[in-house]
């Protein structure tokens, strides 16, 4: 089915749902209000209150979805919203990488050329020219920083193009790039795969693939990077070579097949080292807020005299030195004539990272805050050890290679091991028992059909709990309305809802049968039918690290809202409206936040099973770590700001040593002057 006709089907489906719910609201209101005002003892009539409230809330949501589907026919609106979101997102990620308000000006040189080009020329060449570009640089030289800058510059230069920074490490080895990229866009930018495919085929998407080297275990095992690069080089859109910009480490690039590097029209650029004048300007402005700051100049001179000029040439290490010096200057305990960062502390990258970590959290910080920082860094070290273990052993769970760089909240399930599976199942059982107890009280005395339905429902629910609690991976909510037109889902969904409606008619009556059909159809669709999609395809937006979990939570809340009318009716029939409706509201809120929300529930189970060696509030924890400069946002994941930081926390960080120094109030005055040994 073509995208245009598919969208028409979806609009008609959403319109039918809106009409049906509107009719339910009108009829139930007209039936309930007069009856309840005439005789408030009619608890069965009062139960319609739940139907009214549930239908109104769901109706407002469906109207929003229908508006979103109508806008899908206007590609310009989608592009405009994506560009607006990207402008905000790219600016925020650049600030996270810079760590100060100052910009490090980098220059680039094309292969075979003798003169450097600046960022604007690089972006224009990548955008206007037919060539596909590859940007090379040593670790910490500014590849990710440049990728974000180029995307932002393209965003400013061409209003018809949407530049997307794509972490190349998320490419699934063996999958075609033109099939994988729409799925990536759908997941991380909240658009349907059909819309993503349309944008790609029309040439509106300019992918900036950051870190091809991240596909490799080490600098010698480069076969995955070769496969991706070959696909990119052979990628065609409308019979023309597709435009892209990719970044890669120089060592990985040198190890790639020479035929692959030489026999394709790939324009290669190299990031030039930061000049001494630019480095001193950046240090002065970052530390002292002026173009010329004496202590910053002394620091740069001492590093140059000691043969450490390479530190000033690397944007990563330069920003680390600036932030370390600024942290120490902010303590107001440093002698004015004293060098903020000694040459001993910059003996190597590991020593610089260790001293930078020690300086964080001691700036004008009270003792409780410093101790909380120690606990945060202890949690962060567990994440680092998990990623380092995945990298060194290439661990695979249920056919999926575990991430070695990305901290993805809904993909951290194996951190706690199999104990988390058991914990998750126990949580589900405990939270499901009250619902089955009430269902037995309500249905058991209503005949053999009610009893059989209750037993069958309990068996199906138990099977679903076992299945979801023992699966290593759970699919997240994805914005794909097209599953509504897939008969494999829609027929099973409708048939199951009809069976439930017929049983409700025989046991409870026609009105309850209609409500049960609508409730079952929507609940099945939200959870297992049309792919948990009803909550996500409203407008393009940057999903972000917590976006997948938020979408999952939205779906679970909607599932609970769908169940609210029928539960409010049943509770009101048994206990009266004054008690039944609040109880139904409370029960749906609890279930919507726990049992129905598989990904959030699993994270809770993982924390418990890991004996609280993981943070209790992962969202706030990772946001604090991002604010302190240890991790950065990379699409739907967090990544350590640099591999040196990851290795430090995985192999070298000593929580007991940091705790002892944080306990003493004089800790900010003491600086380490000798490097720590690094465990390779």
XYZ file of C-alpha atoms in Angstrom:
680
model
C 0.000 0.000 0.000
C 1.349 3.393 -0.984
C 2.063 5.933 1.821
C -0.662 8.311 0.593
C -3.427 5.679 0.551
C -2.170 4.279 3.859
C -2.487 7.676 5.495
C -6.017 7.981 4.147
C -6.918 4.649 5.749
C -5.406 5.792 9.013
C -7.314 9.073 8.909
C -10.569 7.233 8.281
C -9.799 4.843 11.148
C -8.992 7.663 13.549
C -12.074 9.564 12.383
C -14.261 6.501 12.988
C -12.860 6.147 16.495
C -13.529 9.812 17.222
C -17.115 9.458 15.965
C -17.708 6.293 17.982
C -16.356 7.785 21.191
C -18.320 10.986 20.644
C -21.506 8.939 20.317
C -20.659 7.041 23.499
C -20.101 10.299 25.370
C -23.420 11.758 24.170
C -25.504 8.641 24.835
C -24.011 7.823 28.228
C -24.318 11.427 29.365
C -27.947 11.613 28.224
C -28.680 8.304 29.985
C -26.724 8.871 33.157
C -27.448 12.471 34.143
C -31.286 12.345 34.249
C -31.336 8.931 35.930
C -28.775 9.876 38.527
C -30.418 13.212 39.311
C -33.812 11.486 39.726
C -32.600 8.630 41.910
C -29.024 8.659 43.230
C -29.370 5.132 44.576
C -29.129 3.734 41.035
C -25.518 2.672 41.286
C -25.627 0.827 37.962
C -26.600 4.076 36.217
C -24.033 5.948 38.246
C -21.416 3.610 36.830
C -21.779 5.373 33.502
C -19.853 8.267 35.056
C -16.669 6.286 34.524
C -17.569 5.796 30.865
C -18.090 9.526 30.391
C -14.790 10.486 32.031
C -12.774 7.811 30.259
C -14.305 8.513 26.855
C -13.794 12.279 27.152
C -10.088 11.897 28.019
C -9.550 9.394 25.214
C -11.558 11.523 22.796
C -9.278 14.516 23.384
C -6.250 12.355 22.676
C -7.707 10.860 19.482
C -8.586 14.312 18.163
C -4.942 15.277 18.681
C -3.864 12.154 16.764
C -6.265 12.950 13.930
C -4.833 16.465 13.640
C -1.346 14.963 13.499
C -2.372 12.583 10.703
C -3.855 15.433 8.668
C -0.560 17.322 8.983
C 1.313 14.304 7.612
C 0.178 15.258 4.107
C 2.210 18.446 4.389
C 5.923 17.516 4.210
C 6.916 21.141 4.672
C 5.271 21.134 8.109
C 7.179 17.996 9.115
C 10.471 19.467 7.905
C 9.820 22.780 9.629
C 9.112 21.091 12.968
C 12.127 18.802 12.654
C 14.409 21.716 11.840
C 13.100 23.680 14.810
C 13.677 20.730 17.127
C 17.140 20.092 15.668
C 18.236 23.697 16.110
C 17.525 23.468 19.829
C 18.959 19.968 20.199
C 22.228 20.591 18.315
C 22.887 23.799 20.241
C 22.371 21.999 23.561
C 24.671 19.117 22.601
C 27.396 21.521 21.463
C 27.233 23.257 24.859
C 27.596 19.889 26.557
C 30.737 19.105 24.570
C 32.281 22.558 25.012
C 31.545 22.665 28.771
C 32.079 26.432 28.614
C 30.420 29.232 26.681
C 33.524 29.545 24.508
C 33.883 28.027 21.079
C 37.044 26.259 19.896
C 37.645 27.229 16.272
C 38.858 24.212 14.288
C 40.198 24.083 10.748
C 40.254 21.237 8.226
C 42.345 20.180 5.260
C 41.219 18.186 2.275
C 43.401 15.345 1.011
C 45.870 16.594 -1.579
C 45.343 20.258 -0.694
C 47.873 22.547 0.962
C 45.506 25.108 2.472
C 43.030 24.758 5.321
C 39.280 25.260 5.069
C 36.970 26.528 7.788
C 33.718 25.109 9.060
C 31.442 27.097 6.711
C 33.351 25.926 3.636
C 33.335 22.321 4.872
C 29.555 22.380 5.384
C 28.976 24.023 2.008
C 31.161 21.480 0.220
C 29.340 18.592 1.885
C 25.947 20.093 1.104
C 26.375 21.496 -2.413
C 28.922 19.175 -3.940
C 28.151 15.696 -5.294
C 30.920 14.068 -3.293
C 30.471 12.085 -0.095
C 32.811 13.274 2.651
C 34.748 11.494 5.405
C 36.230 13.465 8.292
C 39.303 11.995 10.000
C 40.893 12.810 13.323
C 42.780 11.336 16.250
C 40.884 10.532 19.474
C 39.802 13.763 21.161
C 40.581 15.862 18.102
C 36.939 17.027 17.719
C 35.154 14.616 15.347
C 31.852 14.532 17.247
C 32.124 18.262 17.912
C 32.607 18.931 14.200
C 29.741 16.593 13.257
C 27.367 18.664 15.389
C 28.799 21.934 14.064
C 28.457 20.824 10.432
C 24.839 19.775 11.037
C 24.092 23.129 12.631
C 25.769 24.989 9.762
C 23.823 22.999 7.154
C 20.661 23.797 9.072
C 21.449 27.493 8.666
C 22.548 27.314 5.014
C 19.705 25.300 3.447
C 16.110 25.595 4.722
C 14.987 22.560 2.687
C 17.418 20.065 4.272
C 17.226 18.271 7.617
C 20.751 17.296 8.799
C 20.661 14.394 11.240
C 23.638 13.402 13.396
C 23.472 9.594 13.413
C 25.712 7.603 15.819
C 27.218 5.084 13.414
C 27.749 2.621 16.261
C 24.003 1.952 16.299
C 24.014 0.530 12.794
C 22.968 -3.133 12.837
C 25.654 -5.091 11.036
C 24.299 -6.791 7.948
C 21.263 -4.529 7.517
C 20.938 -2.361 4.436
C 21.447 1.334 5.127
C 18.276 2.368 3.269
C 16.229 0.006 5.474
C 17.974 0.816 8.753
C 17.998 4.607 8.481
C 14.164 5.022 8.384
C 13.873 2.875 11.508
C 16.521 4.982 13.226
C 14.686 8.205 12.323
C 11.351 6.769 13.458
C 12.822 5.785 16.827
C 14.773 8.937 17.573
C 12.645 11.642 15.936
C 9.090 10.436 16.556
C 7.956 10.210 12.951
C 6.441 7.194 11.232
C 8.662 5.008 9.086
C 6.612 5.967 6.055
C 7.255 9.652 6.633
C 10.950 8.971 7.315
C 11.231 6.968 4.082
C 9.580 9.786 2.137
C 12.007 12.351 3.546
C 15.035 10.186 2.741
C 13.973 9.332 -0.820
C 13.211 12.985 -1.574
C 16.756 13.955 -0.561
C 15.589 16.107 2.364
C 17.637 14.147 4.930
C 21.391 14.775 5.127
C 22.898 12.094 7.415
C 26.024 12.914 9.404
C 27.281 9.517 10.588
C 29.452 10.063 13.635
C 32.041 7.481 14.656
C 32.335 4.702 12.079
C 35.203 3.424 14.216
C 32.754 2.688 17.056
C 31.673 -0.421 15.129
C 35.121 -1.940 15.724
C 36.274 -3.741 18.851
C 39.781 -2.373 18.328
C 41.796 -0.626 15.634
C 42.663 -3.876 13.844
C 39.199 -5.492 13.652
C 37.731 -3.145 11.072
C 35.457 -5.448 9.042
C 32.162 -3.951 10.398
C 33.359 -0.431 9.535
C 34.310 -1.623 6.026
C 30.858 -3.105 5.480
C 29.103 0.097 6.553
C 31.402 2.333 4.508
C 30.916 0.175 1.408
C 27.146 0.438 1.785
C 27.385 4.206 2.192
C 29.590 4.505 -0.883
C 27.170 2.419 -2.971
C 24.026 4.067 -1.598
C 21.854 5.598 -4.323
C 18.800 7.859 -4.143
C 16.914 8.396 -7.412
C 19.875 6.904 -9.297
C 22.216 9.503 -7.803
C 24.896 8.937 -5.129
C 23.426 9.790 -1.738
C 25.078 12.647 0.133
C 26.520 12.056 3.581
C 29.312 13.042 5.931
C 30.987 10.387 8.078
C 33.605 10.717 10.827
C 36.262 8.155 11.634
C 39.479 7.825 13.622
C 42.640 8.047 11.560
C 43.963 4.700 12.830
C 40.752 2.902 11.854
C 40.707 4.614 8.467
C 44.298 3.574 7.789
C 43.429 -0.046 8.615
C 40.505 -0.148 6.164
C 40.868 -1.854 2.808
C 42.842 0.464 0.526
C 40.622 -0.374 -2.441
C 37.634 0.809 -0.442
C 39.393 4.070 0.401
C 40.728 4.759 -3.069
C 38.141 3.464 -5.559
C 35.114 5.401 -4.361
C 34.392 9.093 -4.732
C 34.932 9.865 -1.056
C 36.289 13.288 -0.229
C 38.558 12.965 2.821
C 39.119 15.824 5.272
C 41.468 15.882 8.256
C 40.931 17.895 11.433
C 43.891 20.161 12.054
C 45.399 20.605 15.539
C 44.249 23.591 17.582
C 46.705 26.453 17.126
C 48.601 27.873 20.115
C 46.995 31.310 19.772
C 43.509 29.782 19.631
C 44.305 27.568 22.646
C 45.461 30.510 24.788
C 42.429 32.558 23.767
C 40.105 29.687 24.685
C 41.815 29.148 28.064
C 41.739 32.850 28.883
C 38.074 33.259 28.079
C 37.023 29.981 29.698
C 38.950 30.522 32.942
C 39.042 34.276 33.349
C 36.318 35.563 31.051
C 38.719 37.825 29.130
C 40.799 37.643 25.965
C 43.966 37.882 28.059
C 44.053 36.209 31.488
C 47.436 35.999 33.190
C 47.014 32.634 34.922
C 45.711 31.047 31.732
C 48.683 32.375 29.765
C 51.077 31.086 32.444
C 49.370 27.700 32.283
C 49.727 27.491 28.497
C 53.357 28.625 28.649
C 54.287 26.063 31.315
C 52.698 23.231 29.291
C 54.517 24.380 26.170
C 57.867 24.615 28.000
C 57.438 21.120 29.493
C 56.827 19.590 26.076
C 53.073 19.144 26.662
C 51.978 21.265 23.741
C 50.013 18.312 22.339
C 47.505 18.809 25.161
C 46.737 22.267 23.852
C 46.279 20.932 20.317
C 43.512 18.503 21.343
C 40.052 20.078 21.854
C 39.068 17.351 24.322
C 42.126 17.743 26.548
C 42.099 21.522 26.150
C 38.513 21.734 27.401
C 39.397 19.355 30.261
C 42.313 21.585 31.336
C 40.102 24.682 31.148
C 37.370 23.123 33.272
C 39.834 21.718 35.822
C 41.470 25.131 36.173
C 38.121 26.869 36.439
C 36.954 24.452 39.163
C 40.052 25.159 41.216
C 39.899 28.886 40.669
C 36.288 28.865 41.892
C 37.333 27.443 45.286
C 39.047 30.792 46.098
C 41.706 28.806 47.937
C 44.410 28.897 45.311
C 47.301 31.298 45.670
C 47.128 34.018 42.979
C 50.603 33.196 41.756
C 50.155 29.446 41.732
C 49.651 27.492 38.499
C 46.109 26.180 38.398
C 47.091 22.898 36.744
C 50.594 21.570 37.347
C 52.646 19.874 34.655
C 52.789 16.716 36.786
C 49.018 16.439 36.628
C 49.135 16.548 32.837
C 51.747 13.813 32.433
C 49.258 11.795 30.390
C 45.582 11.680 29.587
C 44.812 9.275 32.460
C 46.371 11.636 35.013
C 44.474 14.607 33.604
C 41.173 12.685 33.737
C 41.829 11.551 37.340
C 42.463 15.089 38.539
C 39.484 16.411 36.635
C 37.182 13.863 38.315
C 38.605 14.764 41.730
C 37.918 18.453 41.132
C 34.225 17.942 40.407
C 31.819 18.484 43.285
C 34.282 20.315 45.524
C 33.554 23.814 44.229
C 31.837 25.631 47.113
C 30.044 22.387 47.888
C 28.677 21.460 51.298
C 29.633 18.110 52.756
C 26.285 16.360 51.958
C 26.556 17.419 48.312
C 30.121 16.133 48.084
C 29.069 12.816 49.582
C 26.178 12.560 47.143
C 28.644 13.158 44.320
C 30.730 10.257 45.598
C 27.667 8.007 45.487
C 26.876 9.243 41.966
C 30.381 8.471 40.773
C 30.163 5.010 42.348
C 26.997 4.356 40.351
C 28.660 5.761 37.240
C 31.578 3.352 37.696
C 29.119 0.426 37.542
C 27.812 1.665 34.203
C 31.386 2.036 32.953
C 32.316 -1.493 34.038
C 29.251 -2.861 32.265
C 30.183 -1.105 29.009
C 33.857 -2.048 29.270
C 32.946 -5.699 29.829
C 30.695 -5.629 26.770
C 33.510 -4.126 24.693
C 36.201 -6.553 25.799
C 34.099 -9.725 25.582
C 31.541 -8.754 22.892
C 28.671 -10.058 25.009
C 25.517 -11.131 23.196
C 22.082 -11.608 24.806
C 19.179 -13.082 22.807
C 20.972 -12.399 19.543
C 21.737 -8.761 20.381
C 25.248 -7.436 20.877
C 25.229 -5.455 24.096
C 26.251 -1.786 23.802
C 29.891 -0.946 24.495
C 29.536 2.849 24.460
C 25.847 3.718 24.770
C 23.994 3.977 28.088
C 20.464 3.296 26.844
C 18.026 3.031 29.724
C 15.634 0.600 28.055
C 18.554 -1.576 26.915
C 20.302 -1.957 30.287
C 18.360 -5.065 31.242
C 21.345 -7.488 31.377
C 23.163 -5.324 33.963
C 21.398 -7.074 36.874
C 21.469 -10.571 35.393
C 18.693 -13.159 35.568
C 17.703 -12.161 39.091
C 15.947 -9.143 37.583
C 13.704 -11.446 35.523
C 12.430 -13.135 38.680
C 12.015 -9.791 40.451
C 10.034 -8.424 37.538
C 7.688 -11.417 37.530
C 7.110 -11.147 41.295
C 6.286 -7.445 40.932
C 3.757 -8.221 38.198
C 2.069 -10.947 40.228
C 1.784 -8.827 43.374
C 0.360 -5.870 41.459
C -2.094 -8.054 39.500
C -3.593 -9.947 42.454
C -6.022 -7.161 43.560
C -7.550 -6.991 40.089
C -8.215 -10.729 39.923
C -9.616 -10.767 43.456
C -12.164 -8.125 42.517
C -12.952 -9.817 39.179
C -13.673 -13.066 41.033
C -15.949 -11.255 43.504
C -17.796 -9.559 40.641
C -18.111 -12.389 38.090
C -18.004 -15.723 39.921
C -21.700 -15.764 40.839
C -22.920 -14.674 37.371
C -22.988 -18.050 35.663
C -20.725 -20.481 33.913
C -19.920 -18.074 31.047
C -18.621 -15.492 33.529
C -16.590 -18.119 35.387
C -15.136 -19.527 32.191
C -14.217 -16.054 30.955
C -12.584 -15.247 34.264
C -10.493 -18.424 34.250
C -9.551 -17.953 30.590
C -8.581 -14.320 31.210
C -6.473 -15.291 34.213
C -4.673 -17.959 32.164
C -3.987 -15.555 29.271
C -2.794 -12.800 31.625
C -0.463 -15.202 33.473
C 0.977 -16.407 30.171
C 1.603 -12.806 29.093
C 3.323 -12.010 32.404
C 5.592 -15.032 32.087
C 6.366 -14.189 28.466
C 7.191 -10.523 29.088
C 9.089 -11.153 32.332
C 11.368 -13.806 30.859
C 12.127 -12.172 27.502
C 15.554 -10.501 27.542
C 14.327 -7.662 25.316
C 11.019 -5.854 25.116
C 10.058 -3.873 21.994
C 9.603 -0.210 22.775
C 6.715 1.925 21.572
C 7.319 2.980 17.979
C 5.483 5.601 15.900
C 4.048 3.360 13.194
C 0.345 3.844 12.541
C 0.643 1.652 9.460
C 0.114 -1.456 11.585
C -3.555 -0.485 11.758
C -3.787 -1.532 8.096
C -1.982 -4.846 8.701
C -4.628 -7.584 8.827
C -2.382 -9.821 10.953
C -2.883 -7.391 13.814
C -6.227 -5.747 13.129
C -8.186 -8.979 12.512
C -6.887 -10.706 15.633
C -7.451 -7.543 17.633
C -11.040 -7.129 16.394
C -11.900 -10.827 16.749
C -10.678 -10.919 20.349
C -12.605 -7.761 21.210
C -15.774 -9.263 19.654
C -15.448 -12.427 21.744
C -15.138 -10.308 24.890
C -18.129 -8.189 23.820
C -20.335 -11.256 23.173
C -19.484 -12.662 26.597
C -20.246 -9.302 28.232
C -23.599 -9.161 26.380
C -24.619 -12.577 27.628
C -23.517 -11.874 31.209
C -24.147 -8.141 31.717
C -26.178 -6.644 28.865
C -25.867 -4.820 25.514
C -24.615 -1.467 26.825
C -21.788 -3.085 28.739
C -21.041 -5.236 25.674
C -20.526 -2.092 23.584
C -18.302 -0.511 26.214
C -16.372 -3.790 26.580
C -15.810 -4.021 22.823
C -14.411 -0.483 22.582
C -12.318 -0.979 25.718
C -10.907 -4.334 24.600
C -10.220 -3.152 21.034
C -8.267 -0.110 22.209
C -6.488 -1.876 25.086
C -5.346 -4.769 22.880
C -4.289 -2.339 20.185
C -2.260 -0.190 22.551
C -0.455 -3.131 24.150
C -0.021 -5.925 21.594
C -2.144 -5.067 18.555
C -1.123 -2.130 16.422
C 2.224 -1.839 18.114
C 1.773 0.542 21.060
C 1.667 3.320 18.500
C -1.422 5.327 19.266
C 0.478 7.478 21.756
C 3.450 8.489 19.656
C 2.698 9.651 16.129
C 1.462 13.160 16.830
C 4.309 15.424 15.725
C 8.047 15.252 14.993
C 10.255 15.792 18.008
C 13.657 14.818 19.350
C 13.068 11.734 21.462
C 16.240 11.953 23.570
C 17.619 9.471 26.125
C 14.414 9.395 28.179
C 12.003 9.731 25.279
C 11.548 5.997 24.693
C 10.652 5.470 28.329
C 8.328 8.470 28.304
C 6.532 7.127 25.243
C 6.242 3.736 26.905
C 4.843 5.397 29.995
C 2.349 7.349 27.900
C 1.171 4.132 26.265
C 0.762 2.428 29.638
C -1.204 5.364 31.020
C -3.464 5.345 27.974
C -4.003 1.609 28.421
C -5.077 2.279 31.999
C -7.334 5.146 30.858
C -8.986 2.828 28.338
C -9.730 0.312 31.106
C -11.065 2.975 33.456
C -14.676 3.165 32.108
C -15.417 -0.543 32.456
C -13.734 -0.754 35.851
C -15.542 2.354 37.099
C -18.839 0.785 36.043
C -18.062 -2.494 37.778
C -16.741 -0.889 40.958
C -19.740 1.463 41.090
C -22.159 -1.411 40.595
C -20.619 -3.266 43.520
C -19.736 -0.456 45.939
C -21.552 2.644 44.714
C -20.316 5.594 42.705
C -18.818 7.535 45.611
C -16.443 4.683 46.388
C -16.315 2.845 43.054
C -15.086 5.658 40.800
C -12.199 6.764 43.108
C -11.156 3.128 43.573
C -11.176 2.564 39.805
C -9.148 5.733 39.296
C -6.599 4.661 41.924
C -6.329 1.126 40.574
C -5.853 2.279 36.974
C -3.208 4.790 38.080
C -1.250 2.076 39.927
C -1.503 -0.440 37.080
C -0.688 2.201 34.469
C 2.503 3.149 36.293
C 3.632 -0.411 37.027
C 2.313 -3.549 35.329
C 1.348 -1.974 31.999
C 4.627 -0.045 31.684
C 7.033 -2.860 30.900
C 10.176 -0.789 30.395
C 9.840 1.364 33.533
C 8.803 -1.682 35.559
C 11.837 -3.567 34.357
C 14.127 -0.778 35.415
C 12.660 -0.884 38.921
C 13.159 -4.650 39.006
C 16.722 -4.224 37.759
C 17.555 -1.745 40.533
C 16.144 -4.059 43.200
C 17.865 -7.150 41.781
C 21.195 -5.291 41.536
C 21.057 -4.592 45.294
C 20.768 -0.851 44.577
C 24.148 -0.684 42.862
C 22.258 1.314 40.226
C 20.743 4.769 40.835
C 17.218 4.954 42.220
C 16.313 7.841 39.888
C 18.234 7.090 36.650
C 16.880 10.119 34.785
C 18.036 12.646 37.365
C 21.282 10.768 37.946
C 22.293 10.822 34.277
C 21.247 14.451 33.968
C 23.567 15.289 36.906
C 26.404 13.335 35.304
C 25.794 15.189 32.059
C 25.854 18.491 33.938
C 29.168 17.566 35.578
C 30.711 16.774 32.201
C 31.173 13.005 32.516
C 28.569 11.900 29.966
C 26.959 13.507 26.930
C 23.716 13.027 25.037
C 23.971 11.010 21.818
C 20.484 10.589 20.386
C 18.423 8.265 22.582
C 21.493 7.300 24.603
C 24.079 8.775 26.901
C 27.757 8.236 26.160
C 30.851 8.922 28.206
C 32.349 12.191 27.086
C 35.500 10.398 25.980
C 36.871 6.848 26.032
C 39.485 7.947 28.586
C 36.708 8.808 31.039
C 35.032 5.461 30.440
C 38.288 3.571 31.043
C 39.024 5.601 34.163
C 35.682 4.802 35.784
C 35.801 1.172 34.652
C 39.354 0.413 35.802
C 40.823 3.101 38.049
C 38.175 4.954 40.021
C 38.428 4.235 43.779
C 35.239 5.160 45.628
C 36.872 4.714 49.060
C 39.658 7.160 48.243
C 37.180 9.692 46.884
C 34.952 9.232 49.953
C 37.844 9.918 52.331
C 38.794 13.084 50.458
C 35.191 14.289 50.275
C 34.749 13.725 54.030
C 37.593 16.110 54.848
C 36.686 19.754 54.474
C 40.192 20.652 53.310
C 39.916 18.299 50.327
C 39.614 21.048 47.666
C 43.096 22.364 48.586
C 44.838 19.077 47.858
C 45.771 18.348 44.290
C 47.222 15.121 42.994
C 50.664 15.648 41.512
C 51.402 12.128 40.324
C 49.416 10.058 37.865
C 47.446 7.033 38.941
C 48.255 3.690 37.358
C 45.724 2.732 34.709
C 44.587 -0.879 34.503
C 44.444 -1.826 30.847
